[in-house]
Coordinates of C-alpha atoms in Angstrom, one line a residue:
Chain A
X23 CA 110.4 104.3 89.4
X24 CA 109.3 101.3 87.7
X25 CA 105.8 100.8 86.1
X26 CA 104.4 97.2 85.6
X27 CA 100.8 96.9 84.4
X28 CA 98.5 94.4 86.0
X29 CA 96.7 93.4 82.8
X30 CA 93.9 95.7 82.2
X31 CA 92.9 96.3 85.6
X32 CA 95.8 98.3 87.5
X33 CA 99.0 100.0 87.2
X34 CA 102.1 98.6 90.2
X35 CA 104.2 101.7 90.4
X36 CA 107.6 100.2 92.1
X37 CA 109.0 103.0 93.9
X38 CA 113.1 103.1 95.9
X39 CA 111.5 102.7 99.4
X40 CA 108.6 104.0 101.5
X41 CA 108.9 107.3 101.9
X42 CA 108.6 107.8 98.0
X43 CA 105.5 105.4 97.9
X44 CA 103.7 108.1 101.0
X45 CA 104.9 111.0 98.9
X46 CA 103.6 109.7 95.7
X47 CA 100.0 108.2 98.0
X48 CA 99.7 111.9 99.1
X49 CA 100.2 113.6 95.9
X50 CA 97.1 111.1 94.5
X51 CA 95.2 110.6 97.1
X52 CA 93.0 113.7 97.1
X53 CA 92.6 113.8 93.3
X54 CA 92.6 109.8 91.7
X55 CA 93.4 109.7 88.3
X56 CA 90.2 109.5 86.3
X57 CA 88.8 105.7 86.7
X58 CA 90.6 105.0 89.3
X59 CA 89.1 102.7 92.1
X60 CA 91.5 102.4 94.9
X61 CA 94.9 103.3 95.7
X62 CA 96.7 100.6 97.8
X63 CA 100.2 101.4 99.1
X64 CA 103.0 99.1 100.4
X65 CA 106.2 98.7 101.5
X66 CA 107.7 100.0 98.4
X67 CA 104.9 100.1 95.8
X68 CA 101.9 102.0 95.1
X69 CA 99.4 100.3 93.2
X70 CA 96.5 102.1 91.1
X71 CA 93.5 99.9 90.7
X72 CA 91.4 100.7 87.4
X73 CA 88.6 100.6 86.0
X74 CA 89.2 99.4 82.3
X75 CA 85.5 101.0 81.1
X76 CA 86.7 104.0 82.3
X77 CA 90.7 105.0 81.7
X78 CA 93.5 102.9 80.2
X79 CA 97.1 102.1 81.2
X80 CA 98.7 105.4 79.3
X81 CA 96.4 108.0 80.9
X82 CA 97.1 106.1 84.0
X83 CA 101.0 105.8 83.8
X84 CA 100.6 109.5 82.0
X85 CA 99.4 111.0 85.4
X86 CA 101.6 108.6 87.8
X87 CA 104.4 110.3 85.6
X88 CA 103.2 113.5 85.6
X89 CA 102.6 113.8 89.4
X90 CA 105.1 115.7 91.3
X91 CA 105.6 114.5 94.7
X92 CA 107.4 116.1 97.4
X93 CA 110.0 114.2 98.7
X94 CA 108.8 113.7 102.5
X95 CA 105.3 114.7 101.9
X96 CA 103.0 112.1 103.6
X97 CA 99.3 112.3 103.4
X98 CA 97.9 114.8 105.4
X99 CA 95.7 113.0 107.9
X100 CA 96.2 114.3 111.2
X101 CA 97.7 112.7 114.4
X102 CA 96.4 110.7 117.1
X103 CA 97.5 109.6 120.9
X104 CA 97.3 105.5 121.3
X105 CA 97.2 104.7 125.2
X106 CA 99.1 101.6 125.8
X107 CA 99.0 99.2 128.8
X108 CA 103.0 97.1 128.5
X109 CA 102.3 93.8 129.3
X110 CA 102.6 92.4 126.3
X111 CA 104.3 88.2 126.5
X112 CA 106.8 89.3 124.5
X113 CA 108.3 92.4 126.0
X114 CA 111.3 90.5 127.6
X115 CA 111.8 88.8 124.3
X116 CA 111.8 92.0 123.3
X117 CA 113.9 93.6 125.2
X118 CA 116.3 90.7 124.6
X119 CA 116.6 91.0 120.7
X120 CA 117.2 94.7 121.4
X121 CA 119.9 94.9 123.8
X122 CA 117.3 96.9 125.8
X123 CA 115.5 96.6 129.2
X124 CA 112.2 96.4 129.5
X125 CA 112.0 100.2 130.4
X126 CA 113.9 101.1 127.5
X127 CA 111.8 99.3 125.4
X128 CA 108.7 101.6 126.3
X129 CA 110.4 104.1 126.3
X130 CA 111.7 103.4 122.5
X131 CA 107.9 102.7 121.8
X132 CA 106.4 105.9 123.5
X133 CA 109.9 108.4 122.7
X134 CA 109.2 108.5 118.7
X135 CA 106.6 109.5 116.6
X136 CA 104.9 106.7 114.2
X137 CA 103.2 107.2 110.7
X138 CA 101.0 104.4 109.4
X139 CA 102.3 103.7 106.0
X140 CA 100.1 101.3 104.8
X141 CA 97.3 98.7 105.6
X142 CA 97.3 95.2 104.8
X143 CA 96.7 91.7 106.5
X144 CA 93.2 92.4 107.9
X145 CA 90.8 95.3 107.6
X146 CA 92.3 98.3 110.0
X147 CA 95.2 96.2 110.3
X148 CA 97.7 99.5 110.0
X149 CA 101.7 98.6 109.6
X150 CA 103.3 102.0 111.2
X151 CA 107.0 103.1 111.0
X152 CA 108.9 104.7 113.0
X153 CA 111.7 107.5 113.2
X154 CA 114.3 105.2 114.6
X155 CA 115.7 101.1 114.4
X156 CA 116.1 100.9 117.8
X157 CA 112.8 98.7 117.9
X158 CA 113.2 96.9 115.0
X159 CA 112.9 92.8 115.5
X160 CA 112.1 89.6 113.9
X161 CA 108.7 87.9 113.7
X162 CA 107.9 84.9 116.1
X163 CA 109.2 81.9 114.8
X164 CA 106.0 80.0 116.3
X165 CA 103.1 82.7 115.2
X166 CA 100.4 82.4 117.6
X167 CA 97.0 81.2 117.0
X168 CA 95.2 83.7 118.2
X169 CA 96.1 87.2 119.2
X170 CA 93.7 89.6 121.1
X171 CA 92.0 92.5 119.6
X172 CA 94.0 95.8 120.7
X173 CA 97.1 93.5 121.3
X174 CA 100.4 96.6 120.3
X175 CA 103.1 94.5 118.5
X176 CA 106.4 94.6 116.7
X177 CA 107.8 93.0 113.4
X178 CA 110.2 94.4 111.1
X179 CA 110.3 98.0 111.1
X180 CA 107.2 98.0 112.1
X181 CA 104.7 98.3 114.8
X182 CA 100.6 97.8 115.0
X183 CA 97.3 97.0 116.7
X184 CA 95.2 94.0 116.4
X185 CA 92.4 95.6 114.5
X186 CA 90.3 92.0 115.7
X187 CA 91.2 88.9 117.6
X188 CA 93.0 86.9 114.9
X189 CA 96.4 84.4 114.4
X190 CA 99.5 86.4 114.4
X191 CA 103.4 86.1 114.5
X192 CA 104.0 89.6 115.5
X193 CA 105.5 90.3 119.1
X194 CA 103.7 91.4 121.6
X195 CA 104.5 94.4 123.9
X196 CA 101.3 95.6 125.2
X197 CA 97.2 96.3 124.7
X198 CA 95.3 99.4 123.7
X199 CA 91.8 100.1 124.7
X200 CA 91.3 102.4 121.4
X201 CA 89.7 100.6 118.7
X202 CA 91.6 100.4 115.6
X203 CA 88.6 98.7 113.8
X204 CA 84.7 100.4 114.3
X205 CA 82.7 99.4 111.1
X206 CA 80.2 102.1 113.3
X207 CA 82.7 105.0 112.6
X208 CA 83.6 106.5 109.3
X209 CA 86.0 105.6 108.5
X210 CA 86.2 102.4 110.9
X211 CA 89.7 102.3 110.5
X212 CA 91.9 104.0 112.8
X213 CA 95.0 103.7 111.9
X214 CA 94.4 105.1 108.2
X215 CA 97.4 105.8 105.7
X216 CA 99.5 108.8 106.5
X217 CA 98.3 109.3 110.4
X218 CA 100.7 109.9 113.0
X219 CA 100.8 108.4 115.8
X220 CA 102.3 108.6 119.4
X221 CA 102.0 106.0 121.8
X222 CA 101.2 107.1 125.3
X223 CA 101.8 104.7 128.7
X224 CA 98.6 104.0 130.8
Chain B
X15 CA 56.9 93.9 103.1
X16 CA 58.0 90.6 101.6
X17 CA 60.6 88.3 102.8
X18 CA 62.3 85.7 101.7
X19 CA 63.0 82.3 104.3
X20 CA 65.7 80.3 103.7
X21 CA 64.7 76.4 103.9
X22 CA 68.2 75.2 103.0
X23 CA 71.1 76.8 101.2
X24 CA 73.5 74.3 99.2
X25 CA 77.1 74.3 99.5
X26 CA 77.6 78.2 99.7
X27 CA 74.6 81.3 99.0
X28 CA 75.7 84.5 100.2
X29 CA 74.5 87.8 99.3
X30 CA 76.5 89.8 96.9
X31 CA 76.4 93.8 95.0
X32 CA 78.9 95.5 93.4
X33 CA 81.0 95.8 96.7
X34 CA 83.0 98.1 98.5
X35 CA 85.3 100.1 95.8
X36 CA 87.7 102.6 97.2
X37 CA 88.1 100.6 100.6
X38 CA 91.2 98.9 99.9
X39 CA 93.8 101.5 101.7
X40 CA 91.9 100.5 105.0
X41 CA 92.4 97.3 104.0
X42 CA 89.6 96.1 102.3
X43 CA 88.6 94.7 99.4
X44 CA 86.0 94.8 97.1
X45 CA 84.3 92.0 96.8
X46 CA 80.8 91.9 95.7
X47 CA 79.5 89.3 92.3
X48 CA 82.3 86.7 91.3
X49 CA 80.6 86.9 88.4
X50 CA 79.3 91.2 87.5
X51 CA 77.5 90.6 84.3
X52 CA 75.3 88.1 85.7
X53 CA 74.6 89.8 88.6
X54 CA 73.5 92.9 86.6
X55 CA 71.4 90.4 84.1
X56 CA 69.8 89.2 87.1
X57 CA 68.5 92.7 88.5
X58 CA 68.0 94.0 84.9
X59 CA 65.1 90.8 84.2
X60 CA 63.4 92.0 87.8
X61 CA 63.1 96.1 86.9
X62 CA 66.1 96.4 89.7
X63 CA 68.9 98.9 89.8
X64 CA 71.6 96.5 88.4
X65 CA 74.1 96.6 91.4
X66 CA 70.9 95.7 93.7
X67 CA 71.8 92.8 96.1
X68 CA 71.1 89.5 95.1
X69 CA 72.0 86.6 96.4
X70 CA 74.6 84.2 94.8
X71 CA 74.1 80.7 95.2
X72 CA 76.9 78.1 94.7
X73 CA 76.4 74.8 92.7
X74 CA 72.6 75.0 93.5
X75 CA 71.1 73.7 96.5
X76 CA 69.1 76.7 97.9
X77 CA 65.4 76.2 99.1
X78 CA 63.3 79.3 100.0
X79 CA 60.1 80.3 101.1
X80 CA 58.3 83.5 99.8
X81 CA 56.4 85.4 102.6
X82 CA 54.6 87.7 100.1
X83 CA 54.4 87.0 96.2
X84 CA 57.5 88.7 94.2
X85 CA 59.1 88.6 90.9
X86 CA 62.6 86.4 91.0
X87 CA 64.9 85.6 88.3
X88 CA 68.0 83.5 88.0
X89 CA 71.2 83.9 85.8
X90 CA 74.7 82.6 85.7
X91 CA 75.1 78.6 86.0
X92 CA 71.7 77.5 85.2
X93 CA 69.8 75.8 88.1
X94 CA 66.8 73.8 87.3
X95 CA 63.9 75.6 89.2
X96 CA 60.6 74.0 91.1
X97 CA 58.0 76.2 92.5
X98 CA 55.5 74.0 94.5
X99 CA 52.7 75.8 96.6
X100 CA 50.9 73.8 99.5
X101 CA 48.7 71.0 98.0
X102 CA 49.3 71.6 94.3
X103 CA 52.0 70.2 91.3
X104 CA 55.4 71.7 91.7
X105 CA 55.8 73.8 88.9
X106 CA 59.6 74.2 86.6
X107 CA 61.0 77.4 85.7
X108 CA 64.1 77.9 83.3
X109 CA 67.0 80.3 83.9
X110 CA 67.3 83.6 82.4
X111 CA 63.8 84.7 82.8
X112 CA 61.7 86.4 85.5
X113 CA 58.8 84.3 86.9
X114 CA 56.6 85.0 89.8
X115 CA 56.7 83.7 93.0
X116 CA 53.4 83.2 94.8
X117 CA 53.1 84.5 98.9
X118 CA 53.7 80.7 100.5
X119 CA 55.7 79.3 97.7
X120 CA 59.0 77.7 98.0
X121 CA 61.6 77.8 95.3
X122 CA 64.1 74.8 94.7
X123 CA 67.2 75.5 93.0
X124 CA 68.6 72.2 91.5
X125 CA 72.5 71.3 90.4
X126 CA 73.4 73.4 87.3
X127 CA 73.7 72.1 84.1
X128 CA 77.1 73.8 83.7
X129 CA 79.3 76.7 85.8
X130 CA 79.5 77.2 89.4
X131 CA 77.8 80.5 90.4
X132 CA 74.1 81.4 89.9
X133 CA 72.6 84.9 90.7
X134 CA 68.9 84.8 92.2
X135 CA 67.3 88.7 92.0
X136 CA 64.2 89.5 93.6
X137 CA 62.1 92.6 92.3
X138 CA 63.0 95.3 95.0
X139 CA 66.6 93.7 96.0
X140 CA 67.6 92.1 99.1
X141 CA 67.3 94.4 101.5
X142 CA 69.6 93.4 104.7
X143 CA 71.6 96.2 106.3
X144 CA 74.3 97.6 104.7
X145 CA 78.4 97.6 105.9
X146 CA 80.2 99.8 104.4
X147 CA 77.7 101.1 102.2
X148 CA 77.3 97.7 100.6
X149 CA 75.0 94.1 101.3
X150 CA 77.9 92.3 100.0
X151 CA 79.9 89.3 102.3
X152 CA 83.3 89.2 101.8
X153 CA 84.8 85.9 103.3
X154 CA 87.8 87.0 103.2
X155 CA 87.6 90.1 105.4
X156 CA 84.5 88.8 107.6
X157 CA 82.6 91.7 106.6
X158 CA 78.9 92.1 105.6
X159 CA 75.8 89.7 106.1
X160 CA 76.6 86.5 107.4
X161 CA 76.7 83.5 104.5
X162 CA 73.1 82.5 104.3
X163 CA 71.8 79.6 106.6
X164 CA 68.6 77.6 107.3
X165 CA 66.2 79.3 108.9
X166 CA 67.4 83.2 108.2
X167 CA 64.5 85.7 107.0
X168 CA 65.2 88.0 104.4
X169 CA 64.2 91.1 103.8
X170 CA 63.4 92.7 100.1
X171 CA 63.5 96.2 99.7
X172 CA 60.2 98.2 97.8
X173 CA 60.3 97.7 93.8
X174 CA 62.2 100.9 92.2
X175 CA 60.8 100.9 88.5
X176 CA 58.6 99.6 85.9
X177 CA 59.3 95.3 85.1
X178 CA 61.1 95.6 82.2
X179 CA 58.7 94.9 78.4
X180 CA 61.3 91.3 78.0
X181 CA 61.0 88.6 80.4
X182 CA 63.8 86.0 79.0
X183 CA 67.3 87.0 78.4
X184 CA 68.8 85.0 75.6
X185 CA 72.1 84.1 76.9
X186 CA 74.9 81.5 76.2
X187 CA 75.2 79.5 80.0
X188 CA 78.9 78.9 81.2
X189 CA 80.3 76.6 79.4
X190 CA 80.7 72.7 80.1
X191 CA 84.3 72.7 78.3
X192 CA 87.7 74.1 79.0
X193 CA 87.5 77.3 79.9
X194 CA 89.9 80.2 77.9
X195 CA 91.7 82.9 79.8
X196 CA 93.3 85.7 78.5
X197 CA 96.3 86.9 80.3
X198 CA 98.7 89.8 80.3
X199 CA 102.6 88.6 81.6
X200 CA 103.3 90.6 84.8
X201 CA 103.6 92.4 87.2
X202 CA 106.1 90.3 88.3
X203 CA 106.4 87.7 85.5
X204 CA 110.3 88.5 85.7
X205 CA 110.4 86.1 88.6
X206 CA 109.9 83.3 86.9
X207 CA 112.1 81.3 84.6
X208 CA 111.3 81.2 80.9
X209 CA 110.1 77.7 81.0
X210 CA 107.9 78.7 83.8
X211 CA 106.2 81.3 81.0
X212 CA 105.9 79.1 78.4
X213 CA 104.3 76.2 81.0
X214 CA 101.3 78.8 82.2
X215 CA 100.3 78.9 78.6
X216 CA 101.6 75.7 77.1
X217 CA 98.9 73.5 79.1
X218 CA 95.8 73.1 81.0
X219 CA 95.5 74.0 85.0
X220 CA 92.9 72.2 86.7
X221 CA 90.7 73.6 89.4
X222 CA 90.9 71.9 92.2
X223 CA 88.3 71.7 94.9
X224 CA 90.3 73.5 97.1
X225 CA 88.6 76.9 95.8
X226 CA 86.2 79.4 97.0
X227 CA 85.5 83.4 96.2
X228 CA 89.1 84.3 97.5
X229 CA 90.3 82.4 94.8
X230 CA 91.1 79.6 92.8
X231 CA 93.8 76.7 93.2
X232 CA 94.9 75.6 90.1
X233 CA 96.6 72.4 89.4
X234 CA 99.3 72.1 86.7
X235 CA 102.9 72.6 85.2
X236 CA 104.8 74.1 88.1
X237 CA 106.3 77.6 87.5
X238 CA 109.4 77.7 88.5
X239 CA 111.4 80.7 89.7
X240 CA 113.7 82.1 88.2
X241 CA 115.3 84.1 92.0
X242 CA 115.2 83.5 95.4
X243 CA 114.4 86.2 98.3
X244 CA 110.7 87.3 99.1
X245 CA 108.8 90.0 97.7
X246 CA 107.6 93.0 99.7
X247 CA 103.5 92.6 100.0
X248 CA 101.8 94.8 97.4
X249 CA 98.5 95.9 96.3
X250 CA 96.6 92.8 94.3
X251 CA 93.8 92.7 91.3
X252 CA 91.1 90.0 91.2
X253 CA 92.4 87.7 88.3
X254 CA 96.2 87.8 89.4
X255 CA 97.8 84.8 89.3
X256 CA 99.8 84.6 92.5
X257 CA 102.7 81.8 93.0
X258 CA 103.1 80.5 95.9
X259 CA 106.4 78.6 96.4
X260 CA 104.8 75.1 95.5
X261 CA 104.7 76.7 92.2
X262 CA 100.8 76.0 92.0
X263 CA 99.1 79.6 90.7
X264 CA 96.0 80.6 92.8
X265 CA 93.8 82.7 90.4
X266 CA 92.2 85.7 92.5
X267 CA 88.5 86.5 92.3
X268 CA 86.5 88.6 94.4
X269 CA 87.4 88.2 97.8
X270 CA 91.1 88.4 97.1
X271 CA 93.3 89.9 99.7
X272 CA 93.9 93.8 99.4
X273 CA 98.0 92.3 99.3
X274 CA 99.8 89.8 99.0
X275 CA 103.6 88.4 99.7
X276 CA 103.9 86.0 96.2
X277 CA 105.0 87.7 93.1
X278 CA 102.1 87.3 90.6
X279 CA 103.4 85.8 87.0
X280 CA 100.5 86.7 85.1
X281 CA 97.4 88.6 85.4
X282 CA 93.8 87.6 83.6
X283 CA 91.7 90.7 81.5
X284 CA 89.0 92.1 83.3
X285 CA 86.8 90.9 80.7
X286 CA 87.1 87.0 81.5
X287 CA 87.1 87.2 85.1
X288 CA 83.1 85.9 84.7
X289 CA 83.9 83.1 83.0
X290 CA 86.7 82.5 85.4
X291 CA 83.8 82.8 88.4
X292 CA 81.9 80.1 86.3
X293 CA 85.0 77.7 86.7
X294 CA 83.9 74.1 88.9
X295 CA 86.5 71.9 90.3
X296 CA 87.6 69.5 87.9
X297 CA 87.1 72.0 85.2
X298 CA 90.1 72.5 82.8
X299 CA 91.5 76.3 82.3
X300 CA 94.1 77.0 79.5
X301 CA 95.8 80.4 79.3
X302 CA 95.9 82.7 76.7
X303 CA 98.6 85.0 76.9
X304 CA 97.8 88.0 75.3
X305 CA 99.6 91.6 74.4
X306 CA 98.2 94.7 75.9
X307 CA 97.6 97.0 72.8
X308 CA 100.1 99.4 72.2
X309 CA 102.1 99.2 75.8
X310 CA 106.1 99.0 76.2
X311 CA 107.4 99.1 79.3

């Protein structure tokens, strides 16, 4: 664990990969160090944003080195069903940088349980990983201009769903009709930190 | 209950509070006031709770009409103010004071003597519906009330307490000169080349007019790095300075992005990010580099 301060106002905790940064996310999540405004995990970091009236960098690296998270622990958040429609443009690509068919892409997609490890890009835009590489591919080289809200894609380890219609280089295997962005629900994310997720075929 | 119509709105005037705190797991940000301190002054001089909405206007420009009389004041970059009812002599009002608008008057906001970013209170707040529990637009994220534009009616909520005894504020205005930064090395100041270090503080960055509340473009010294490969996004705070490869730093301010993929060489205190709010284009910024008290890594 590495800790690099952001000036006065937050804390980067560099952690080995993700599962450390969840484990670490869970064990702060449900009580923040005092004056601390968000918690924002990432691929491999976990960053505490402070408030400088309120706590300084010591009692903020004090408790990050002080917590004791369980390795594997993830946020407790509950799990979900996501119905998918395949169709995506991109499913033969797919398929193609896989070695798979088409079938055994969705059943890759569906057969494994996801966790949404972080948020990032867009508001609700939740980047969820899986429990094996089987679907792991590049981005796009030509990232589309716009991308459909509900639009299910892969990049990376990753997959996710188009919180909103917006440019994107991610690709495409199918659409959802669950909306993974409701500023009418609390909260209007769906796919929040920590929730598991299983994809089922429409 | 009084509204307020908006005649015309200058380069940028969108509503602004403290923000959305706490959101940034979902993916978003705060936003809210580039520039806190004034916001607060400007609620304080009406009798408002200090994170009440206002509305923050951008190098002047804004017209509007009061439907009902009110109490306004302005802080921040110091417009030059005309009230002029039907058939009588516009009248001038200074910044930093409260003043009262008469039902059928229209206020004129001129260009500001210095800084970028005024704050315009109203005596009972801005009272458009809340997103996220806050009024504030983030144009970053899309979220919150639309950025002001002619013609839009808004509403201002019912007076909370007593107008305060003082009616002027005595404050310095932004200044007109090169602006002073104060900045703490890191988080990721090890990607950069020792030259690179020395160049963010050993000159002046120039803001370029390719700048809004996201952030700021700065022109200057490249900073060079020091490795290859790309970083894993991570979590960002308003006032990093974020280098992209053209080795230009952007300087983040309220609408930031929750992450972001460039490592960031150097991060401004918390305590300058107003003046850093008041920055025009054109407007020199040298950098400071400061230690943080009593801190080894």
């Amino acid at each position: 664990m590495k800790l690099f301060p952001c000036a006065d106002q937050g804390l980067l905790v560099e952690l080995d990969d993700l599962d450390q940064v969840l484990a670490l996310y869970a064990e702060l999540v449900d009580a923040p160090p005092d004056g601390i405004v968000d918690l924002v995990p990432a691929a491999n970091t976990l960053l505490l944003r402070m408030d400088p009236a309120r706590t300084d960098l010591h009692q903020v690296a004090k408790a990050v080195l002080e917590a004791k998270p369980r390795p594997g622990t993830r946020p407790d958040v509950g799990h979900i069903e996501i119905p998918v429609t395949y169709d995506g443009e991109d499913l033969a690509e797919v398929g193609r940088l896989t070695g798979l068919d088409e079938r055994a892409v969705i059943e890759a997609h569906t057969g494994q349980e996801w966790t949404v490890a972080f948020c990032g890009f867009s508001p609700g835009f939740g980047y969820l990983v899986g429990t094996d590489d089987r679907l792991h591919v590049p981005r796009r080289d030509n990232p589309r201009t716009k991308v459909p809200a509900g639009a299910v894609a892969l990049a990376g380890e990753f997959t996710g769903v188009y919180p909103r219609e917006s440019p994107g280089g991610w690709q495409l295997i199918g659409h959802t009709s669950a909306e993974a962005w409701n500023l009418d629900r609390e909260p209007p994310a769906l796919l929040v930190p920590g929730i598991r997720v299983r994809f089922v075929e429409v | 209950m009084c509204t307020l119509e908006v005649i015309a709105t200058g380069p940028l005037a969108t509503i602004q509070d403290r923000g959305r705190p706490g959101l940034a797991a979902l993916g978003v940000g705060q936003s809210g006031a580039a520039d806190r301190p004034s916001h607060h002054l400007a609620n304080r001089l009406v009798g408002n709770h200090e994170d009440a909405a206002v509305i923050e206007v951008t190098f002047g420009g804004l017209e509007l009409r009061a439907v009902g009389g009110l109490f306004v004041a302005l802080t921040g970059a110091p417009c030059p103010m005309t009230v002029q009812l039907p058939d009588e002599q516009p009248r001038t009002f200074a910044a930093y004071s409260a003043f009262w608008l008469p039902d059928g008057a229209a206020l004129s906001l001129g260009v500001p003597s210095s800084g970028l970013r005024s704050y315009l209170a109203v005596r009972g707040g801005i009272a458009v519906p809340e997103v996220l529990h806050s009024r504030a637009t983030d144009v970053m994220a899309g979220i919150g009330p639309d950025v002001l534009a002619e013609g839009v009616r808004l509403p201002v909520g019912d007076p909370v307490g007593d107008l305060p005894e003082t009616d002027l504020a005595p404050v310095c205005p932004p200044t007109a000169d090169d602006i002073e930064l104060r900045v703490v090395d890191g988080p990721r100041a090890d990607w950069f080349t020792a030259e690179a270090l020395d160049a963010l503080v050993g000159d002046t960055y120039v803001v370029t007019p390719d700048s809004n509340r996201v952030g700021m473009r700065l022109s200057g010294p490249e900073l060079t790095r020091s490795r290859a490969g790309e970083l894993s996004s991570e979590g960002m705070v308003p006032g990093a300075l974020q280098v992209p490869p053209t080795g230009q730093p952007t300087l983040f301010l309220a609408d930031h992005p929750v992450t972001g993929g460039y490592p960031v060489v150097a991060v401004v205190l918390a305590a300058d990010l107003p003046k850093a709010a008041q920055a025009r284009p054109g407007q020199r910024i040298r950098f400071v580099r400061t230690p943080l008290s009593g801190w080894a890594s």
